[in-house]
Amino acid sequence: MTSDTPTEHRPLRADAERNRVRLLTAAREVFAAHGLAVSLDDVARHAGVGVGTLYRRFPNKDALVDAVFDHALDELFAAVADIAADPDPWRAITRLVEELVRRQSADRGLYEICTKVGLGRMERITAQYVPIVDTLVARARAEGTLRPDVAPSDIAVLVIMVTATAEATRAADPDHWRRYLTLLLDGLRAPGTTPLPVAALTHEELEVAIRDARF
């Protein structure tokens, strides 16, 4: 009997893992289409499982959102790391901004997760994002393709601006944000023609601004 027990439990663990993956996939799809306001019933229905199955895997909506957030960030920062390896600093910055905006404009849930961040999420974003952007900005300024008064925090603010524009113009044209992205990128390119009137935010000030923002 003892030797049979592990074998008897393996299918249950496999089923549980399949249900978890199915629920995460369904949550990503439902959140992407409708945002985080959807109910757990909506997610369970889309996954084709009972809501009780969902609650066994994720005790509340925050736990589900956190799991989706972790998976989405893994994908996002894999893309960012690939962009950071681009040998052309200016091209890397333009690719970075476009990639961040493109992903959030196509995924309402990711947009809301990234703009309504809690402290733990902000710490993870900061730890992975800031060193990459600091390096890219320093490289582009040294090369002379990025205006010298641009700071790394400016890149984050511009991403937020264009992403908010994408959210506002989604119904009219899902790709309309590309117009404003082009205008903003031209404003970053050296040489700048108008001195910037105020200093850039520090990383700490940027974190506070994002936490306090009302999108």
PDB file of C-alpha atoms in Angstrom:
ATOM      1  CA  MET A   1       0.000   0.000   0.000  1.00  0.00           C
ATOM      2  CA  THR A   2       2.752   2.428   0.884  1.00  0.00           C
ATOM      3  CA  SER A   3       4.498   2.077  -2.486  1.00  0.00           C
ATOM      4  CA  ASP A   4       1.189   2.714  -4.308  1.00  0.00           C
ATOM      5  CA  THR A   5       0.379   5.968  -2.541  1.00  0.00           C
ATOM      6  CA  PRO A   6       2.699   8.318  -4.512  1.00  0.00           C
ATOM      7  CA  THR A   7       1.415   6.860  -7.798  1.00  0.00           C
ATOM      8  CA  GLU A   8      -2.170   7.468  -6.719  1.00  0.00           C
ATOM      9  CA  HIS A   9      -1.438  11.129  -5.979  1.00  0.00           C
ATOM     10  CA  ARG A  10       0.556  12.025  -9.100  1.00  0.00           C
ATOM     11  CA  PRO A  11      -2.496  12.432 -11.399  1.00  0.00           C
ATOM     12  CA  LEU A  12      -4.098  14.740  -8.853  1.00  0.00           C
ATOM     13  CA  ARG A  13      -1.015  16.961  -8.731  1.00  0.00           C
ATOM     14  CA  ALA A  14      -0.817  16.951 -12.544  1.00  0.00           C
ATOM     15  CA  ASP A  15      -4.496  17.916 -12.784  1.00  0.00           C
ATOM     16  CA  ALA A  16      -3.980  20.684 -10.271  1.00  0.00           C
ATOM     17  CA  GLU A  17      -1.042  22.085 -12.240  1.00  0.00           C
ATOM     18  CA  ARG A  18      -2.988  21.904 -15.502  1.00  0.00           C
ATOM     19  CA  ASN A  19      -5.878  23.755 -13.884  1.00  0.00           C
ATOM     20  CA  ARG A  20      -3.509  26.392 -12.541  1.00  0.00           C
ATOM     21  CA  VAL A  21      -1.962  26.972 -15.973  1.00  0.00           C
ATOM     22  CA  ARG A  22      -5.426  27.030 -17.563  1.00  0.00           C
ATOM     23  CA  LEU A  23      -6.611  29.601 -15.033  1.00  0.00           C
ATOM     24  CA  LEU A  24      -3.543  31.814 -15.499  1.00  0.00           C
ATOM     25  CA  THR A  25      -3.933  31.686 -19.269  1.00  0.00           C
ATOM     26  CA  ALA A  26      -7.629  32.505 -19.007  1.00  0.00           C
ATOM     27  CA  ALA A  27      -6.928  35.350 -16.580  1.00  0.00           C
ATOM     28  CA  ARG A  28      -4.322  36.848 -18.927  1.00  0.00           C
ATOM     29  CA  GLU A  29      -6.819  36.732 -21.805  1.00  0.00           C
ATOM     30  CA  VAL A  30      -9.765  38.131 -19.840  1.00  0.00           C
ATOM     31  CA  PHE A  31      -7.689  40.830 -18.149  1.00  0.00           C
ATOM     32  CA  ALA A  32      -6.142  41.781 -21.515  1.00  0.00           C
ATOM     33  CA  ALA A  33      -9.544  42.259 -23.097  1.00  0.00           C
ATOM     34  CA  HIS A  34     -11.500  43.812 -20.224  1.00  0.00           C
ATOM     35  CA  GLY A  35      -9.075  44.970 -17.522  1.00  0.00           C
ATOM     36  CA  LEU A  36      -8.838  43.954 -13.892  1.00  0.00           C
ATOM     37  CA  ALA A  37     -12.441  44.816 -13.045  1.00  0.00           C
ATOM     38  CA  VAL A  38     -13.705  41.438 -14.282  1.00  0.00           C
ATOM     39  CA  SER A  39     -14.904  38.964 -11.692  1.00  0.00           C
ATOM     40  CA  LEU A  40     -13.332  35.671 -10.732  1.00  0.00           C
ATOM     41  CA  ASP A  41     -16.482  34.020 -12.091  1.00  0.00           C
ATOM     42  CA  ASP A  42     -15.631  35.507 -15.500  1.00  0.00           C
ATOM     43  CA  VAL A  43     -12.119  34.064 -15.324  1.00  0.00           C
ATOM     44  CA  ALA A  44     -13.335  30.607 -14.238  1.00  0.00           C
ATOM     45  CA  ARG A  45     -15.956  30.579 -16.987  1.00  0.00           C
ATOM     46  CA  HIS A  46     -13.357  31.498 -19.611  1.00  0.00           C
ATOM     47  CA  ALA A  47     -11.065  28.767 -18.299  1.00  0.00           C
ATOM     48  CA  GLY A  48     -13.858  26.203 -18.461  1.00  0.00           C
ATOM     49  CA  VAL A  49     -13.615  25.285 -14.773  1.00  0.00           C
ATOM     50  CA  GLY A  50     -15.807  25.813 -11.761  1.00  0.00           C
ATOM     51  CA  VAL A  51     -15.203  28.844  -9.588  1.00  0.00           C
ATOM     52  CA  GLY A  52     -14.421  26.487  -6.701  1.00  0.00           C
ATOM     53  CA  THR A  53     -11.436  25.199  -8.670  1.00  0.00           C
ATOM     54  CA  LEU A  54     -10.222  28.772  -9.090  1.00  0.00           C
ATOM     55  CA  TYR A  55     -10.490  29.483  -5.362  1.00  0.00           C
ATOM     56  CA  ARG A  56      -8.521  26.344  -4.547  1.00  0.00           C
ATOM     57  CA  ARG A  57      -5.646  27.636  -6.662  1.00  0.00           C
ATOM     58  CA  PHE A  58      -6.032  31.364  -5.861  1.00  0.00           C
ATOM     59  CA  PRO A  59      -7.796  32.295  -2.616  1.00  0.00           C
ATOM     60  CA  ASN A  60      -8.699  35.798  -3.811  1.00  0.00           C
ATOM     61  CA  LYS A  61      -8.410  38.127  -6.770  1.00  0.00           C
ATOM     62  CA  ASP A  62      -5.208  39.749  -5.514  1.00  0.00           C
ATOM     63  CA  ALA A  63      -3.471  36.371  -5.510  1.00  0.00           C
ATOM     64  CA  LEU A  64      -4.547  35.764  -9.100  1.00  0.00           C
ATOM     65  CA  VAL A  65      -3.482  39.244 -10.225  1.00  0.00           C
ATOM     66  CA  ASP A  66      -0.100  38.783  -8.524  1.00  0.00           C
ATOM     67  CA  ALA A  67       0.446  35.479 -10.339  1.00  0.00           C
ATOM     68  CA  VAL A  68      -0.499  37.042 -13.677  1.00  0.00           C
ATOM     69  CA  PHE A  69       1.741  40.015 -12.867  1.00  0.00           C
ATOM     70  CA  ASP A  70       4.732  37.754 -12.177  1.00  0.00           C
ATOM     71  CA  HIS A  71       4.262  35.904 -15.452  1.00  0.00           C
ATOM     72  CA  ALA A  72       3.744  39.105 -17.452  1.00  0.00           C
ATOM     73  CA  LEU A  73       6.852  40.704 -15.975  1.00  0.00           C
ATOM     74  CA  ASP A  74       8.949  37.635 -16.739  1.00  0.00           C
ATOM     75  CA  GLU A  75       7.943  37.974 -20.400  1.00  0.00           C
ATOM     76  CA  LEU A  76       8.368  41.741 -20.434  1.00  0.00           C
ATOM     77  CA  PHE A  77      11.823  41.796 -18.924  1.00  0.00           C
ATOM     78  CA  ALA A  78      13.016  38.993 -21.181  1.00  0.00           C
ATOM     79  CA  ALA A  79      12.121  41.288 -24.092  1.00  0.00           C
ATOM     80  CA  VAL A  80      13.752  44.273 -22.379  1.00  0.00           C
ATOM     81  CA  ALA A  81      16.957  42.318 -21.776  1.00  0.00           C
ATOM     82  CA  ASP A  82      17.087  41.415 -25.466  1.00  0.00           C
ATOM     83  CA  ILE A  83      16.631  45.079 -26.420  1.00  0.00           C
ATOM     84  CA  ALA A  84      19.365  46.147 -24.000  1.00  0.00           C
ATOM     85  CA  ALA A  85      21.819  43.971 -25.927  1.00  0.00           C
ATOM     86  CA  ASP A  86      21.284  46.027 -29.106  1.00  0.00           C
ATOM     87  CA  PRO A  87      24.681  47.554 -30.005  1.00  0.00           C
ATOM     88  CA  ASP A  88      23.025  50.757 -31.290  1.00  0.00           C
ATOM     89  CA  PRO A  89      22.129  52.874 -28.207  1.00  0.00           C
ATOM     90  CA  TRP A  90      19.565  55.124 -29.916  1.00  0.00           C
ATOM     91  CA  ARG A  91      17.848  52.185 -31.594  1.00  0.00           C
ATOM     92  CA  ALA A  92      17.766  50.366 -28.252  1.00  0.00           C
ATOM     93  CA  ILE A  93      15.997  53.291 -26.567  1.00  0.00           C
ATOM     94  CA  THR A  94      13.416  53.605 -29.332  1.00  0.00           C
ATOM     95  CA  ARG A  95      12.838  49.847 -29.294  1.00  0.00           C
ATOM     96  CA  LEU A  96      12.481  49.872 -25.510  1.00  0.00           C
ATOM     97  CA  VAL A  97       9.866  52.635 -25.458  1.00  0.00           C
ATOM     98  CA  GLU A  98       7.930  51.093 -28.333  1.00  0.00           C
ATOM     99  CA  GLU A  99       7.981  47.620 -26.784  1.00  0.00           C
ATOM    100  CA  LEU A 100       6.736  48.836 -23.403  1.00  0.00           C
ATOM    101  CA  VAL A 101       3.936  50.880 -24.956  1.00  0.00           C
ATOM    102  CA  ARG A 102       2.985  48.203 -27.479  1.00  0.00           C
ATOM    103  CA  ARG A 103       2.574  45.525 -24.829  1.00  0.00           C
ATOM    104  CA  GLN A 104       0.496  47.715 -22.531  1.00  0.00           C
ATOM    105  CA  SER A 105      -1.644  49.139 -25.339  1.00  0.00           C
ATOM    106  CA  ALA A 106      -2.537  45.618 -26.467  1.00  0.00           C
ATOM    107  CA  ASP A 107      -3.187  44.315 -22.950  1.00  0.00           C
ATOM    108  CA  ARG A 108      -5.516  46.323 -20.741  1.00  0.00           C
ATOM    109  CA  GLY A 109      -4.764  44.139 -17.747  1.00  0.00           C
ATOM    110  CA  LEU A 110      -1.008  44.654 -18.074  1.00  0.00           C
ATOM    111  CA  TYR A 111      -1.597  48.400 -18.419  1.00  0.00           C
ATOM    112  CA  GLU A 112      -3.628  48.479 -15.205  1.00  0.00           C
ATOM    113  CA  ILE A 113      -1.158  46.244 -13.370  1.00  0.00           C
ATOM    114  CA  CYS A 114       1.757  48.499 -14.337  1.00  0.00           C
ATOM    115  CA  THR A 115      -0.036  51.769 -13.580  1.00  0.00           C
ATOM    116  CA  LYS A 116      -1.716  50.690 -10.339  1.00  0.00           C
ATOM    117  CA  VAL A 117       1.316  49.211  -8.691  1.00  0.00           C
ATOM    118  CA  GLY A 118       1.713  48.323  -5.053  1.00  0.00           C
ATOM    119  CA  LEU A 119       4.995  48.638  -3.199  1.00  0.00           C
ATOM    120  CA  GLY A 120       6.111  45.061  -3.819  1.00  0.00           C
ATOM    121  CA  ARG A 121       5.444  45.307  -7.531  1.00  0.00           C
ATOM    122  CA  MET A 122       7.189  48.671  -7.748  1.00  0.00           C
ATOM    123  CA  GLU A 123      10.278  47.233  -6.064  1.00  0.00           C
ATOM    124  CA  ARG A 124      10.466  44.416  -8.599  1.00  0.00           C
ATOM    125  CA  ILE A 125       9.972  46.764 -11.565  1.00  0.00           C
ATOM    126  CA  THR A 126      12.586  49.148 -10.200  1.00  0.00           C
ATOM    127  CA  ALA A 127      15.130  46.396  -9.560  1.00  0.00           C
ATOM    128  CA  GLN A 128      14.911  45.067 -13.123  1.00  0.00           C
ATOM    129  CA  TYR A 129      14.062  48.170 -15.153  1.00  0.00           C
ATOM    130  CA  VAL A 130      16.177  50.955 -13.669  1.00  0.00           C
ATOM    131  CA  PRO A 131      19.682  49.485 -14.246  1.00  0.00           C
ATOM    132  CA  ILE A 132      18.861  48.733 -17.890  1.00  0.00           C
ATOM    133  CA  VAL A 133      17.479  52.193 -18.613  1.00  0.00           C
ATOM    134  CA  ASP A 134      20.323  53.897 -16.742  1.00  0.00           C
ATOM    135  CA  THR A 135      22.812  52.064 -18.964  1.00  0.00           C
ATOM    136  CA  LEU A 136      20.930  52.745 -22.206  1.00  0.00           C
ATOM    137  CA  VAL A 137      20.580  56.452 -21.455  1.00  0.00           C
ATOM    138  CA  ALA A 138      24.258  56.769 -20.537  1.00  0.00           C
ATOM    139  CA  ARG A 139      25.301  55.004 -23.749  1.00  0.00           C
ATOM    140  CA  ALA A 140      23.077  57.119 -25.991  1.00  0.00           C
ATOM    141  CA  ARG A 141      24.162  60.366 -24.345  1.00  0.00           C
ATOM    142  CA  ALA A 142      27.816  59.387 -24.689  1.00  0.00           C
ATOM    143  CA  GLU A 143      27.255  58.571 -28.350  1.00  0.00           C
ATOM    144  CA  GLY A 144      25.551  61.935 -28.890  1.00  0.00           C
ATOM    145  CA  THR A 145      22.284  60.563 -30.253  1.00  0.00           C
ATOM    146  CA  LEU A 146      20.259  61.389 -27.123  1.00  0.00           C
ATOM    147  CA  ARG A 147      19.999  64.977 -25.982  1.00  0.00           C
ATOM    148  CA  PRO A 148      22.308  65.403 -22.978  1.00  0.00           C
ATOM    149  CA  ASP A 149      19.675  66.730 -20.575  1.00  0.00           C
ATOM    150  CA  VAL A 150      17.509  63.585 -20.749  1.00  0.00           C
ATOM    151  CA  ALA A 151      17.515  61.486 -17.571  1.00  0.00           C
ATOM    152  CA  PRO A 152      16.508  57.821 -17.198  1.00  0.00           C
ATOM    153  CA  SER A 153      13.358  58.784 -15.302  1.00  0.00           C
ATOM    154  CA  ASP A 154      12.267  60.838 -18.330  1.00  0.00           C
ATOM    155  CA  ILE A 155      12.038  57.627 -20.349  1.00  0.00           C
ATOM    156  CA  ALA A 156       9.674  56.080 -17.797  1.00  0.00           C
ATOM    157  CA  VAL A 157       7.475  59.179 -17.750  1.00  0.00           C
ATOM    158  CA  LEU A 158       7.294  59.240 -21.549  1.00  0.00           C
ATOM    159  CA  VAL A 159       6.276  55.571 -21.584  1.00  0.00           C
ATOM    160  CA  ILE A 160       3.496  56.377 -19.115  1.00  0.00           C
ATOM    161  CA  MET A 161       2.356  59.343 -21.228  1.00  0.00           C
ATOM    162  CA  VAL A 162       2.178  57.401 -24.485  1.00  0.00           C
ATOM    163  CA  THR A 163       0.555  54.397 -22.806  1.00  0.00           C
ATOM    164  CA  ALA A 164      -2.123  56.618 -21.277  1.00  0.00           C
ATOM    165  CA  THR A 165      -2.704  58.091 -24.740  1.00  0.00           C
ATOM    166  CA  ALA A 166      -3.019  54.573 -26.159  1.00  0.00           C
ATOM    167  CA  GLU A 167      -5.648  53.757 -23.551  1.00  0.00           C
ATOM    168  CA  ALA A 168      -7.572  56.956 -24.331  1.00  0.00           C
ATOM    169  CA  THR A 169      -7.521  56.454 -28.123  1.00  0.00           C
ATOM    170  CA  ARG A 170      -8.004  52.674 -28.135  1.00  0.00           C
ATOM    171  CA  ALA A 171     -11.621  52.835 -29.346  1.00  0.00           C
ATOM    172  CA  ALA A 172     -10.855  55.292 -32.157  1.00  0.00           C
ATOM    173  CA  ASP A 173      -7.697  53.553 -33.369  1.00  0.00           C
ATOM    174  CA  PRO A 174      -5.712  50.915 -31.433  1.00  0.00           C
ATOM    175  CA  ASP A 175      -2.492  52.046 -33.155  1.00  0.00           C
ATOM    176  CA  HIS A 176      -2.982  55.811 -32.815  1.00  0.00           C
ATOM    177  CA  TRP A 177      -0.368  55.928 -30.030  1.00  0.00           C
ATOM    178  CA  ARG A 178       2.345  55.420 -32.646  1.00  0.00           C
ATOM    179  CA  ARG A 179       1.816  59.010 -33.843  1.00  0.00           C
ATOM    180  CA  TYR A 180       2.572  60.418 -30.395  1.00  0.00           C
ATOM    181  CA  LEU A 181       5.422  58.006 -29.845  1.00  0.00           C
ATOM    182  CA  THR A 182       7.095  59.351 -32.988  1.00  0.00           C
ATOM    183  CA  LEU A 183       6.644  62.945 -31.835  1.00  0.00           C
ATOM    184  CA  LEU A 184       8.105  62.173 -28.419  1.00  0.00           C
ATOM    185  CA  LEU A 185      11.061  60.230 -29.764  1.00  0.00           C
ATOM    186  CA  ASP A 186      11.922  63.137 -32.054  1.00  0.00           C
ATOM    187  CA  GLY A 187      11.956  65.309 -28.933  1.00  0.00           C
ATOM    188  CA  LEU A 188      14.516  63.001 -27.333  1.00  0.00           C
ATOM    189  CA  ARG A 189      16.912  62.986 -30.250  1.00  0.00           C
ATOM    190  CA  ALA A 190      20.019  65.155 -30.030  1.00  0.00           C
ATOM    191  CA  PRO A 191      20.532  67.996 -30.467  1.00  0.00           C
ATOM    192  CA  GLY A 192      17.653  69.325 -28.402  1.00  0.00           C
ATOM    193  CA  THR A 193      16.443  72.735 -29.536  1.00  0.00           C
ATOM    194  CA  THR A 194      14.752  73.983 -26.363  1.00  0.00           C
ATOM    195  CA  PRO A 195      16.369  73.786 -22.908  1.00  0.00           C
ATOM    196  CA  LEU A 196      14.258  71.810 -20.460  1.00  0.00           C
ATOM    197  CA  PRO A 197      12.737  74.201 -17.888  1.00  0.00           C
ATOM    198  CA  VAL A 198      12.855  71.882 -14.837  1.00  0.00           C
ATOM    199  CA  ALA A 199      15.036  69.050 -13.601  1.00  0.00           C
ATOM    200  CA  ALA A 200      14.177  65.398 -14.195  1.00  0.00           C
ATOM    201  CA  LEU A 201      12.577  63.370 -11.424  1.00  0.00           C
ATOM    202  CA  THR A 202      14.859  61.235  -9.315  1.00  0.00           C
ATOM    203  CA  HIS A 203      14.076  57.513  -9.265  1.00  0.00           C
ATOM    204  CA  GLU A 204      12.586  57.942  -5.777  1.00  0.00           C
ATOM    205  CA  GLU A 205      10.370  60.840  -6.902  1.00  0.00           C
ATOM    206  CA  LEU A 206       9.262  58.819  -9.908  1.00  0.00           C
ATOM    207  CA  GLU A 207       8.196  55.885  -7.706  1.00  0.00           C
ATOM    208  CA  VAL A 208       6.117  58.204  -5.537  1.00  0.00           C
ATOM    209  CA  ALA A 209       4.564  59.843  -8.609  1.00  0.00           C
ATOM    210  CA  ILE A 210       3.549  56.485 -10.090  1.00  0.00           C
ATOM    211  CA  ARG A 211       2.091  55.246  -6.791  1.00  0.00           C
ATOM    212  CA  ASP A 212       0.090  58.454  -6.334  1.00  0.00           C
ATOM    213  CA  ALA A 213      -1.051  58.785  -9.943  1.00  0.00           C
ATOM    214  CA  ARG A 214      -4.709  58.482 -10.876  1.00  0.00           C
ATOM    215  CA  PHE A 215      -4.966  56.922 -14.318  1.00  0.00           C
TER     216      PHE A 215
END
